[in-house]
Tab-separated table of C-alpha atoms in Angstrom:
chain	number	residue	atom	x	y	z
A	424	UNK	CA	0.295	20.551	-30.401
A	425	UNK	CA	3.028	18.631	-27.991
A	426	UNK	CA	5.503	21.709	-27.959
A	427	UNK	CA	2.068	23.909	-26.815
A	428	UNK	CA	1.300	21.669	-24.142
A	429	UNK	CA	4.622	21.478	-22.463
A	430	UNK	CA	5.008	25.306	-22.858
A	431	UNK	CA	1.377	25.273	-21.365
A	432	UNK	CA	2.581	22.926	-18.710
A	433	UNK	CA	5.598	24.381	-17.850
A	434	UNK	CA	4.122	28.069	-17.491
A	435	UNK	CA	2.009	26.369	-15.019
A	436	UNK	CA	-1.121	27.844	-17.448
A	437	UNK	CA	-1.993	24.583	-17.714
A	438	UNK	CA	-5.384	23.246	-15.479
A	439	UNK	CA	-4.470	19.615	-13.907
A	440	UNK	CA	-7.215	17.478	-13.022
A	441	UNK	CA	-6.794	14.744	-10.286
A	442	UNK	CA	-9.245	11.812	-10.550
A	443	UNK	CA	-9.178	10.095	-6.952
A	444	UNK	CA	-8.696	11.741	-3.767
A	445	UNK	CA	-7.128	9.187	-1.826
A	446	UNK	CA	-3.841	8.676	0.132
A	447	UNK	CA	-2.304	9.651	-4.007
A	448	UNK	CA	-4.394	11.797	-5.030
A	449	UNK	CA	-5.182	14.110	-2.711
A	450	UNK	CA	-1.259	14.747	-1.471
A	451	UNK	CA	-0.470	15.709	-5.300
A	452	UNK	CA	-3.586	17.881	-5.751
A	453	UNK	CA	-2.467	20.115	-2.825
A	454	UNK	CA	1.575	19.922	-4.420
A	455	UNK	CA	-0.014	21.262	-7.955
A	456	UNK	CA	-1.755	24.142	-6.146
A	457	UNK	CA	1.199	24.896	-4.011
A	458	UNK	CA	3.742	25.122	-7.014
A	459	UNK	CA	0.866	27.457	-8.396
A	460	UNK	CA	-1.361	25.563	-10.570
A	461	UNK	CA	-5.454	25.463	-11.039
A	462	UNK	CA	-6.548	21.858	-9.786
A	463	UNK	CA	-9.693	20.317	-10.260
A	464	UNK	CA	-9.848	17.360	-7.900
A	465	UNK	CA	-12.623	14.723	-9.198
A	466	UNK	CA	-13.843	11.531	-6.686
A	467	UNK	CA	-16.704	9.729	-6.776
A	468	UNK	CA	-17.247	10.091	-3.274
A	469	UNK	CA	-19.591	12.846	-2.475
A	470	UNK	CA	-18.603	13.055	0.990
A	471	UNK	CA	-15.037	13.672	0.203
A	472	UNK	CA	-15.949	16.158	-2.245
A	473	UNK	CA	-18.049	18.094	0.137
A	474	UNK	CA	-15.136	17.720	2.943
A	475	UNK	CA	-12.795	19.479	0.720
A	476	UNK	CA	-15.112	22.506	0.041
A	477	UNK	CA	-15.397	22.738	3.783
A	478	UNK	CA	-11.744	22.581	4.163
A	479	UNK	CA	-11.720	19.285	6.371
A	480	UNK	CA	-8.896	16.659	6.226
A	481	UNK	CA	-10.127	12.780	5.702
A	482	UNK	CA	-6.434	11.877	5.960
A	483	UNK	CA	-4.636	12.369	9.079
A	484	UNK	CA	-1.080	13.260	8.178
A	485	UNK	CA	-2.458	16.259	5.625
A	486	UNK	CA	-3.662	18.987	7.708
A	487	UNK	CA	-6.808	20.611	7.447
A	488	UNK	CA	-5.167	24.066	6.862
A	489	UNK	CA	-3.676	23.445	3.443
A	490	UNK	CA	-6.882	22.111	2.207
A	491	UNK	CA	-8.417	25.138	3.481
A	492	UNK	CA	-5.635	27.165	1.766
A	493	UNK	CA	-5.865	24.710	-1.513
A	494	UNK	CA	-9.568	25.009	-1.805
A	495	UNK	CA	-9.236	28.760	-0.976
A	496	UNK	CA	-7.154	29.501	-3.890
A	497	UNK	CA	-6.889	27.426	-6.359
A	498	UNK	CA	-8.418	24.036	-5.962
A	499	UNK	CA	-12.101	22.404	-7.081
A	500	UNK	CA	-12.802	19.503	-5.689
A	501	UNK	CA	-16.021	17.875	-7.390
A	502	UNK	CA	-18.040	14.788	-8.659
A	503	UNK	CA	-19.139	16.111	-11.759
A	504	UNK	CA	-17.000	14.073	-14.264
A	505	UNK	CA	-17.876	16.005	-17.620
A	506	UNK	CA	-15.439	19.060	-16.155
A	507	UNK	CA	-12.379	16.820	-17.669
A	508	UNK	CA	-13.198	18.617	-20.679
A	509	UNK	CA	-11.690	22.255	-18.588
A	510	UNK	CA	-8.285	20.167	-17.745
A	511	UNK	CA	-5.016	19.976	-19.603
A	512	UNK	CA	-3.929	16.880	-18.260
A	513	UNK	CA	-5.288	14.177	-16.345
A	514	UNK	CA	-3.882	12.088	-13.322
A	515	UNK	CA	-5.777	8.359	-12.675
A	516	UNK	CA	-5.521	7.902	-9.057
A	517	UNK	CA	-7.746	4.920	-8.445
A	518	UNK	CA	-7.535	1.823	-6.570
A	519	UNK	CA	-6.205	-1.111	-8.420
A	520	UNK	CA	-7.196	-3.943	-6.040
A	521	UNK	CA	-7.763	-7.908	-6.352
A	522	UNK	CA	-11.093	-9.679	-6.646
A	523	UNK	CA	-12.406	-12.838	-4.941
A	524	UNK	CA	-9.753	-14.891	-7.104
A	525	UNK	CA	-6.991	-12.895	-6.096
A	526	UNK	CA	-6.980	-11.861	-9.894
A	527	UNK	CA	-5.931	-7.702	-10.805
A	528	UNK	CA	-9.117	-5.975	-10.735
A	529	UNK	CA	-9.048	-3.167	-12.897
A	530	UNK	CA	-12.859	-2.055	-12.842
A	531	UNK	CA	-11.891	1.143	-11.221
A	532	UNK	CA	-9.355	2.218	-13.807
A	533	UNK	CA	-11.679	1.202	-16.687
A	534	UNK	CA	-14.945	2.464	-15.367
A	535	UNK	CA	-12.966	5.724	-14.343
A	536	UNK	CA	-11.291	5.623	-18.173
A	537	UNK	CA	-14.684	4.797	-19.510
A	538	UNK	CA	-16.319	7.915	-17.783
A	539	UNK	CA	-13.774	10.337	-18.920
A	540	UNK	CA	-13.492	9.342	-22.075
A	541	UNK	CA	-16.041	11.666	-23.739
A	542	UNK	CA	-14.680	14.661	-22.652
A	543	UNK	CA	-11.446	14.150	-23.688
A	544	UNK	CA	-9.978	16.579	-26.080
A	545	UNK	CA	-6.987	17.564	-28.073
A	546	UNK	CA	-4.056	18.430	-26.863
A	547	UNK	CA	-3.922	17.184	-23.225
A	548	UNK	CA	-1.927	14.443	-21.471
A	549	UNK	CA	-3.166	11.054	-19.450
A	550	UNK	CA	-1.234	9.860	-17.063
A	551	UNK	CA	-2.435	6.227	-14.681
A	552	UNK	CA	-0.375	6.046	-11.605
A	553	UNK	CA	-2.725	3.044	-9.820
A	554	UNK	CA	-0.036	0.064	-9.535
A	555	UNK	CA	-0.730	-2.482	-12.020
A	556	UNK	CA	0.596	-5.197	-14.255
A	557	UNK	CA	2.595	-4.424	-17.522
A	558	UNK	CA	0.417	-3.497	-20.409
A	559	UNK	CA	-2.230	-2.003	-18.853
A	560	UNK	CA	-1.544	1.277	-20.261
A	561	UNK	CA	-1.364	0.407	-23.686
A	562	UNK	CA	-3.945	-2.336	-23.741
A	563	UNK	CA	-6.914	-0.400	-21.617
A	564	UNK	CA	-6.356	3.069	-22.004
A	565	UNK	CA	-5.006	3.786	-25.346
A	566	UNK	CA	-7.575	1.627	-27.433
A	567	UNK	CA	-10.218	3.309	-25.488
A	568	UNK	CA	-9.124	6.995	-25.910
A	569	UNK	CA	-8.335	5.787	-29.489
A	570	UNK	CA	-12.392	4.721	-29.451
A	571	UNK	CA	-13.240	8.347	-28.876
A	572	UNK	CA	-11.307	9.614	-31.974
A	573	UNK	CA	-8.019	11.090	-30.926
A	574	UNK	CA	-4.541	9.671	-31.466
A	575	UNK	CA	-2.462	8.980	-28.519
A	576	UNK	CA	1.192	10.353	-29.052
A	577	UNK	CA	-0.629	12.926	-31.850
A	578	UNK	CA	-3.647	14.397	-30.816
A	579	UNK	CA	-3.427	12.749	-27.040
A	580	UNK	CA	-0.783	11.960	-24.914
A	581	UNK	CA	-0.537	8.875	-22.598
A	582	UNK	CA	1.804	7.678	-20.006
A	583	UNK	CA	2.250	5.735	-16.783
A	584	UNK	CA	4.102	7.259	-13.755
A	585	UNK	CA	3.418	5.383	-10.592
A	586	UNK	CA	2.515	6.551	-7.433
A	587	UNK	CA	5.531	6.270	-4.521
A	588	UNK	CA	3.332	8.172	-1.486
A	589	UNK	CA	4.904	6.938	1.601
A	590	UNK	CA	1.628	7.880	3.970
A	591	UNK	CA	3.150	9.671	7.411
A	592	UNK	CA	6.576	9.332	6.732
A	593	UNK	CA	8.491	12.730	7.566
A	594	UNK	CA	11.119	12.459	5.454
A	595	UNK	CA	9.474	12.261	2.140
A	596	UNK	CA	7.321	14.015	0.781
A	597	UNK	CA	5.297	14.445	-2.359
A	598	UNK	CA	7.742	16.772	-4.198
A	599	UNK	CA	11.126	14.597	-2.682
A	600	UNK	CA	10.322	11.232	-3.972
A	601	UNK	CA	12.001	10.655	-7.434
A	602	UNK	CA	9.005	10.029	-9.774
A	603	UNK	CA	9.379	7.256	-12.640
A	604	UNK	CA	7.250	8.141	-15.837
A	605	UNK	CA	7.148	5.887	-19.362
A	606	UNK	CA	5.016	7.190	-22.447
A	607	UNK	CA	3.348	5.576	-25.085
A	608	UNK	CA	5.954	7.157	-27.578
A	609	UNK	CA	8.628	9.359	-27.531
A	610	UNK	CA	6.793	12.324	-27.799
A	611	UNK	CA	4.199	11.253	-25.402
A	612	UNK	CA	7.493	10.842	-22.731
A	613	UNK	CA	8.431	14.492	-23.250
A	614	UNK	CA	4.846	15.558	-22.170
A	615	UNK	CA	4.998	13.764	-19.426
A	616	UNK	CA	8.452	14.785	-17.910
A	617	UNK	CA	7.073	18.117	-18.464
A	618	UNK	CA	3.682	17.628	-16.406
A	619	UNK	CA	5.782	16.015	-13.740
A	620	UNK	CA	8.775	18.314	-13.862
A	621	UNK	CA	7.220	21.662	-11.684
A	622	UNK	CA	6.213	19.501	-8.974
A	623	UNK	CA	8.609	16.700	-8.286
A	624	UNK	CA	12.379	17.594	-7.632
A	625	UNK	CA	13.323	14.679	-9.882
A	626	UNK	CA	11.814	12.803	-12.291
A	627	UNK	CA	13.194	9.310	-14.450
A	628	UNK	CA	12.687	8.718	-17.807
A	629	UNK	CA	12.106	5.295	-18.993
A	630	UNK	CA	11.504	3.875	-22.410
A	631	UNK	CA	8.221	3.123	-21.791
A	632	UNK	CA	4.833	2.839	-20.316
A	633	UNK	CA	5.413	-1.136	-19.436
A	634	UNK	CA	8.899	-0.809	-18.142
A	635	UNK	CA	7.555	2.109	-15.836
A	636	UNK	CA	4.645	-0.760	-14.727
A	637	UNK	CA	7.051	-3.069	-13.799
A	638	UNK	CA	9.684	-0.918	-11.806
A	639	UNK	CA	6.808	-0.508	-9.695
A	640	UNK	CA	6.036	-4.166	-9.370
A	641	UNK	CA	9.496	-4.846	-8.836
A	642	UNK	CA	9.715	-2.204	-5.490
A	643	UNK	CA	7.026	-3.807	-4.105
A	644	UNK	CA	7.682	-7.397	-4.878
A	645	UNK	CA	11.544	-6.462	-3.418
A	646	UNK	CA	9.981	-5.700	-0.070
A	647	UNK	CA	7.235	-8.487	-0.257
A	648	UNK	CA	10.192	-11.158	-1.034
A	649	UNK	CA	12.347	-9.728	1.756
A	650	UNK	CA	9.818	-9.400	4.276
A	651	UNK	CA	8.781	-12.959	3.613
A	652	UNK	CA	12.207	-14.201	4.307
A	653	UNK	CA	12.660	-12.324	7.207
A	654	UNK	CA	9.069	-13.531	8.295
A	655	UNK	CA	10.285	-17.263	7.890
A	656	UNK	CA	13.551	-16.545	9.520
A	657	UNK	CA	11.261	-15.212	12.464
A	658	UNK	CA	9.253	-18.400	12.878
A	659	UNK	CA	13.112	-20.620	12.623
A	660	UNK	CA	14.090	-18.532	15.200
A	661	UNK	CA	10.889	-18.670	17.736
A	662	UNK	CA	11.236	-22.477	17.301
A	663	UNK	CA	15.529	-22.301	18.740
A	664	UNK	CA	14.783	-20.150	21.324
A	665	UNK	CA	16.120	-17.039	19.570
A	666	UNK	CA	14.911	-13.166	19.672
A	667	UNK	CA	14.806	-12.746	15.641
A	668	UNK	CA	14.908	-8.753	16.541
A	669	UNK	CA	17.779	-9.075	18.608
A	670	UNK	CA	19.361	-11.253	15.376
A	671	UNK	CA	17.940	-8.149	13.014
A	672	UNK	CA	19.674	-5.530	15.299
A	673	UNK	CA	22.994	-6.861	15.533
A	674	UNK	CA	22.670	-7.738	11.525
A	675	UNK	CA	21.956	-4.135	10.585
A	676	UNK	CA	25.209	-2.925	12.069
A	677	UNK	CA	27.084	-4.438	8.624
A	678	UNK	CA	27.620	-1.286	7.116
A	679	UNK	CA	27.724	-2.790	3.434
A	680	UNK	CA	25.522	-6.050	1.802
A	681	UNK	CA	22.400	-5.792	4.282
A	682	UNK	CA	19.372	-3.881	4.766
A	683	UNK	CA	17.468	-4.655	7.622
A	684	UNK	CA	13.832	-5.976	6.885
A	685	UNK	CA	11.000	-6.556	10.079
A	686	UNK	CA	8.918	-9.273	10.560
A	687	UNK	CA	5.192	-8.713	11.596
A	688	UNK	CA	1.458	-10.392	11.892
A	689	UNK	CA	1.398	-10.014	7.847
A	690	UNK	CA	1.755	-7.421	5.225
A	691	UNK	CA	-0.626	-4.209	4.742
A	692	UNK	CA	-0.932	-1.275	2.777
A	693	UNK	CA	-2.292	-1.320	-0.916
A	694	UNK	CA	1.003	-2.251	-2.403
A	695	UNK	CA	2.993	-4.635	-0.480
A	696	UNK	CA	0.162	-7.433	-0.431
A	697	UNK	CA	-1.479	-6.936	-3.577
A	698	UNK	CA	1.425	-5.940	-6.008
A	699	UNK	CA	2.568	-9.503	-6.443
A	700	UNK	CA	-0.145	-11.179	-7.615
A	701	UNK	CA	-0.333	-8.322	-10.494
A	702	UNK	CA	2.939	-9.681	-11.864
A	703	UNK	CA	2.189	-12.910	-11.369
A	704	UNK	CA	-0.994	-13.418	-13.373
A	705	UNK	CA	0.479	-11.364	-15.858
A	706	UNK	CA	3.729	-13.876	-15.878
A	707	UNK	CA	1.002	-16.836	-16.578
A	708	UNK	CA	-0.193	-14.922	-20.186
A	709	UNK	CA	2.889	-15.741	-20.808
A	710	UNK	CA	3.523	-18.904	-19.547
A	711	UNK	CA	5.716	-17.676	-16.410
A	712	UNK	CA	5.424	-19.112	-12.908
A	713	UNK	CA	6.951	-16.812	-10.771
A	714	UNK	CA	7.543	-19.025	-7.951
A	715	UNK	CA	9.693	-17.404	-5.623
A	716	UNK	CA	7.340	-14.419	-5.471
A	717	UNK	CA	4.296	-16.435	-4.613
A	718	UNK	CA	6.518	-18.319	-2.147
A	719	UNK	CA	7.016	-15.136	-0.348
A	720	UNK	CA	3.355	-14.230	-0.700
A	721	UNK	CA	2.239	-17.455	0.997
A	722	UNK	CA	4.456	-16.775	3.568
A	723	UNK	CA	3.209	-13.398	4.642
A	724	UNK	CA	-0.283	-14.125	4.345
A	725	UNK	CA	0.464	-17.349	6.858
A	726	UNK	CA	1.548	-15.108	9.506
A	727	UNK	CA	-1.846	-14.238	11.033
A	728	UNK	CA	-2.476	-17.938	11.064
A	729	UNK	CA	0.896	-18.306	13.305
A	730	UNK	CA	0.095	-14.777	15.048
A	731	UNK	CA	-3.292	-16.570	16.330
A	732	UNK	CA	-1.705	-20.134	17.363
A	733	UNK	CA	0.699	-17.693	19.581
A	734	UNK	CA	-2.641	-16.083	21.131
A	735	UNK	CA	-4.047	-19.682	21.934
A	736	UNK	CA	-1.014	-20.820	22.652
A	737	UNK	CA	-0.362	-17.643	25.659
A	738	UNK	CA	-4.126	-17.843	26.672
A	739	UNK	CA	-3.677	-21.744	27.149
A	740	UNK	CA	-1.105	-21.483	29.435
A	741	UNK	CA	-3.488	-19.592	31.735
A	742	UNK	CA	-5.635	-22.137	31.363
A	743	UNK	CA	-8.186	-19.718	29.034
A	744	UNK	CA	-9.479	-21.537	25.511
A	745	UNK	CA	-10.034	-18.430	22.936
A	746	UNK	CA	-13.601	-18.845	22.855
A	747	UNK	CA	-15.157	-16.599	24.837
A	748	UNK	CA	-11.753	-14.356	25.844
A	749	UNK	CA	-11.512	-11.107	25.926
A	750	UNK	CA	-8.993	-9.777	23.258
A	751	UNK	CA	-7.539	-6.141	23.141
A	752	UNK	CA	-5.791	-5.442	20.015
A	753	UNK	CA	-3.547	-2.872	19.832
A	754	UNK	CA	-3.118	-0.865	16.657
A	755	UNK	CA	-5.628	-1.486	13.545
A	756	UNK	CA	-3.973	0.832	10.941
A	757	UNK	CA	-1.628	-1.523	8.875
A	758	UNK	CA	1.470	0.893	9.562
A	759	UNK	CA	2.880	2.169	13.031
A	760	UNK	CA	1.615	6.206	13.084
A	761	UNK	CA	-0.949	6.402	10.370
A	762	UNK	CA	-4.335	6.287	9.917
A	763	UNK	CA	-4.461	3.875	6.792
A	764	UNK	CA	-6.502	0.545	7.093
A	765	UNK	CA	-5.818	-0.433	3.497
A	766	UNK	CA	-5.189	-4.429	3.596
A	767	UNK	CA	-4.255	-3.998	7.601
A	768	UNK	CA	-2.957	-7.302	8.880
A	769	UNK	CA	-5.085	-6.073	12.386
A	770	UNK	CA	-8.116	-6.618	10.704
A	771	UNK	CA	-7.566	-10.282	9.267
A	772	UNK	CA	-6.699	-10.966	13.194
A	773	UNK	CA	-9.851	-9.674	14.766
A	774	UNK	CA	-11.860	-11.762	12.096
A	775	UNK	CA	-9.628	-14.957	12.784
A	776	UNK	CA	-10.165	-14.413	16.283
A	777	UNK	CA	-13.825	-13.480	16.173
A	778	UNK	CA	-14.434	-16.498	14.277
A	779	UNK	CA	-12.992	-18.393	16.917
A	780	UNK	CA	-15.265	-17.109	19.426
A	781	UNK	CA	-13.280	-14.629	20.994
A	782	UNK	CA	-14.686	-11.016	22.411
A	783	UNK	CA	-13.354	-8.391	20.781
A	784	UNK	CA	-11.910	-4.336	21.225
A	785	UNK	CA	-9.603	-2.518	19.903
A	786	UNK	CA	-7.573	0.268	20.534
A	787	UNK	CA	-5.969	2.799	18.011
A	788	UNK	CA	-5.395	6.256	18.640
A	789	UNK	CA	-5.044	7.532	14.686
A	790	UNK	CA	-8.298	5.491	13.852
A	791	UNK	CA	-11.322	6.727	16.753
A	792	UNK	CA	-13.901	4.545	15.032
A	793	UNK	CA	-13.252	1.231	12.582
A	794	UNK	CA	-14.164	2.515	9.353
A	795	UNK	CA	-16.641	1.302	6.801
A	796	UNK	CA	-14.757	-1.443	4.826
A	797	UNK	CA	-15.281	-3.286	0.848
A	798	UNK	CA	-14.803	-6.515	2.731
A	799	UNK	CA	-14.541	-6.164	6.972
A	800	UNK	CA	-16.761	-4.587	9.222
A	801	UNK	CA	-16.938	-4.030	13.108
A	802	UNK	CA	-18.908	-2.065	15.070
A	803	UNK	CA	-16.270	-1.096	17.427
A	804	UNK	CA	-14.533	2.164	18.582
A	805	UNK	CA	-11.380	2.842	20.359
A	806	UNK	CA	-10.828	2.390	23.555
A	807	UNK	CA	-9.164	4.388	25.684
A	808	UNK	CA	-6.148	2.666	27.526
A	809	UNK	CA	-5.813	2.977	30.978
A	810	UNK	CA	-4.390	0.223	33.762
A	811	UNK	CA	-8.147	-0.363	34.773
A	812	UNK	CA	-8.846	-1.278	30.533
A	813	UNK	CA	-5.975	-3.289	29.968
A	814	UNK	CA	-6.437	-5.371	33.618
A	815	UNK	CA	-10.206	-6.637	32.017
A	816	UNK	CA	-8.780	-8.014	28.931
A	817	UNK	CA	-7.378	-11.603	28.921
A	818	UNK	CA	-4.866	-11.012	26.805
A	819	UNK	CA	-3.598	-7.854	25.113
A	820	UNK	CA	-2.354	-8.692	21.133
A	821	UNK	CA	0.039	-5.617	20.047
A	822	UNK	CA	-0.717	-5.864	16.039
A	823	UNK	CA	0.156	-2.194	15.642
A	824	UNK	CA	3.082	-0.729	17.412
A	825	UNK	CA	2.236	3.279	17.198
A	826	UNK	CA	4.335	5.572	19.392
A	827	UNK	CA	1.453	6.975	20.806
A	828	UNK	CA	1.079	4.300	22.813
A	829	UNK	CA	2.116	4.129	26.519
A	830	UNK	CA	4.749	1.080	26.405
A	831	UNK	CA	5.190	0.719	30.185
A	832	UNK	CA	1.635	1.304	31.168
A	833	UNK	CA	0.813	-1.909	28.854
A	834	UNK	CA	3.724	-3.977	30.275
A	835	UNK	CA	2.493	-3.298	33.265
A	836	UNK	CA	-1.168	-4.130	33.148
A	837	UNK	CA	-1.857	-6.480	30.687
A	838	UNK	CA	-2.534	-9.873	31.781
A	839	UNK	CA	-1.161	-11.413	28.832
A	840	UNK	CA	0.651	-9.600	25.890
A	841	UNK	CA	1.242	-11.084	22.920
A	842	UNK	CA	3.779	-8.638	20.381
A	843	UNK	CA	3.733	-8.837	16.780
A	844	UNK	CA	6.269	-5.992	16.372
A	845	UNK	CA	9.057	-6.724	19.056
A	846	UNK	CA	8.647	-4.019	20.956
A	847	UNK	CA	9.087	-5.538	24.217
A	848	UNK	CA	12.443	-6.998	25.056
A	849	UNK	CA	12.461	-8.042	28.078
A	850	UNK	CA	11.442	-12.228	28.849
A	851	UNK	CA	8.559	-11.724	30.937
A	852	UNK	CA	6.470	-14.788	31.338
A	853	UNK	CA	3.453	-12.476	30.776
A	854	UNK	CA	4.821	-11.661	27.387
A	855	UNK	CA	4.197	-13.907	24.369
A	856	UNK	CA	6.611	-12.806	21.514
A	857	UNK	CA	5.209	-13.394	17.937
């Protein structure tokens, strides 16, 4: 049964089904169709679903055309859960976000398990590449495939292999980034190197599903910790008169023992700001406090509070309380280029500032209107920047620095510019750096 799966697999005869057609999913659908694969794509969302048969892009750095091409020849997008029972093997591509507690909440992988689960069959491989904390795999999946009669490492086979998508960065790409993958057992492992092993140029073995949990944790926590420090370091430096960028610039020529990290108005993304607390409610099972990774946690997420004292501070010394200013903030998507909102600092500032009384807008050219959020909502579009725009706005908050955006034309207009992202150098009294 394993050696006719990987032979299945590695003819490419096998039919992969993706389950989540997100920022993950969706890139690896299209890189299983393009190495020459059948791919069902399954989502819950009917309107992606029906955007894929039409051959439209939801996601701005994959281009229409090779959905078009995908869907053309070899994809299926659809809803209709039971078709798991047509697949070979089965990718989880579902958020793993927190809940009100800032607790893992795993309802999406278990309802999504939970759903599939009676159309699995013999002979086919699992694999759950949502971040999460170590022992999910083997404590949510396998008991409930196990439920349905089939044997994982026997009849089934069940690993983890998490995701590493890099959205809008040109030089990686789905098929460059080395891809970690644990199984359940041995044999389990071998199945899984050989669903991954087409597709990605490199893929790392690890002796287990937990261990490949954690090495995701731990990439994520890295840059959390780091990009705390660097935050803190930031707000020393503000406080002596110091550029911290012009301190990160001249560090990063060290060619050996440094890698330059960037402060900004907090961490966004799915991973960066959630990934932590995974690990560290798991650590507490176990009686772990894992105190220097909440430290840095508590630092990031106390940057839009210091990012909105630098508005009221900049806006004071015009003589302007934030209540009832107009604020233009620059960039919503929680990257520089990209049109990803997931857990955008941006957002947290509007609300902060909206609850303060302040009026307003944004501007973003990757993101034309703010999307419907679980937890925010606006009902704002972009606007357009032009010297006229930018002159009506009492002060000008750059959360976002995209290159699209016309550098000189904001220096040049905005009343009051507060930057998040040191993109301005220069001391201009006009220009609040934070």
């Amino acid at each position: 049964m394993k050696s006719e799966l990987i032979e299945k697999l590695k003819s490419k005869k096998a039919v992969i089904g993706i389950v989540g057609l997100g920022y993950v999913g969706l890139p690896l659908a299209l890189r299983y169709c393009e190495v020459g694969y059948k791919v069902i794509g399954f989502d819950i969302d009917d309107n992606k679903v029906e955007a894929l048969k039409r051959g439209e892009s939801y996601i701005e750095h994959i281009p229409a055309a090779a959905i078009g091409k995908a869907v053309a020849d070899r994809f299926d997008p659809t809803s209709d859960f039971s078709r798991a029972r047509d697949v070979d093997a089965l990718i989880l591509c579902v958020p793993t976000p927190l809940n009100r507690y800032r607790e893992p909440d795993l309802s999406f992988v278990i309802g999504t398990t939970e759903s599939l689960v009676p159309h699995l069959h013999e002979s086919m491989v699992i694999s759950l590449e949502s971040t999460t904390y170590p022992g999910t795999t083997d404590e949510e999946l396998k008991p409930r495939i196990e439920g349905h009669g089939l044997t994982v490492g026997k009849d089934i086979f069940l690993v983890f292999s998490p995701e590493r998508e890099d959205p809008g960065n040109p030089n990686f790409s789905t098929k460059t980034i080395p891809k970690v993958c644990g199984g359940h057992t041995p044999d389990c492992l071998d199945v899984g190197l050989a669903l991954y092993g087409s597709v990605i140029d490199k893929v790392v073995p690890v002796s287990s599903t937990r261990a490949a949990e954690l090495t995701k944790l731990l990439e994520n926590i890295h840059r959390s910790v780091n990009i705390g420090l660097v935050n803190e370091m930031k707000m020393v430096a503000d406080r002596m008169g110091i550029d911290i960028h012009e301190v990160i610039r001249a560090a990063a020529t060290k060619p050996f023992g440094f890698v330059p990290y960037y402060p900004g108005p907090g961490i966004g993304g799915h991973c960066i700001p959630i990934d932590p607390f995974y690990l560290t409610w798991k650590a507490r099972e176990c009686g772990m406090h894992t105190r220097f990774i909440e430290l840095a946690g508590e630092i990031n997420s106390s940057m839009h509070d210091y990012v909105v004292a630098k508005v009221a501070e900049g806006l004071n010394s015009q003589r302007k309380p934030v209540n009832g200013s107009r604020i233009l903030v620059l960039g919503i998507a929680y990257k520089k280029n990209v049109d990803d909102m997931r857990e955008s600092p941006s957002v947290f500032l509007m609300e902060k500032l909206r609850d303060l009384g302040a009026d307003i807008a944004y501007s973003d050219p990757h993101i034309p209107v703010f999307p419907r959020m679980r937890q925010h909502s606006f009902a704002l579009s972009s606007m357009p920047l032009s010297a006229e725009t930018l002159e009506t706005f009492d002060c000008v908050l750059l959360a976002t620095d995209h290159d699209k955006f016309d550098y000189d034309l904001i220096k040049a207009h905005a009343t009051l510019l507060v930057d998040c992202r040191g993109r301005f150098r220069d001391n201009d009294p006009h220009i609040v750096k934070a």
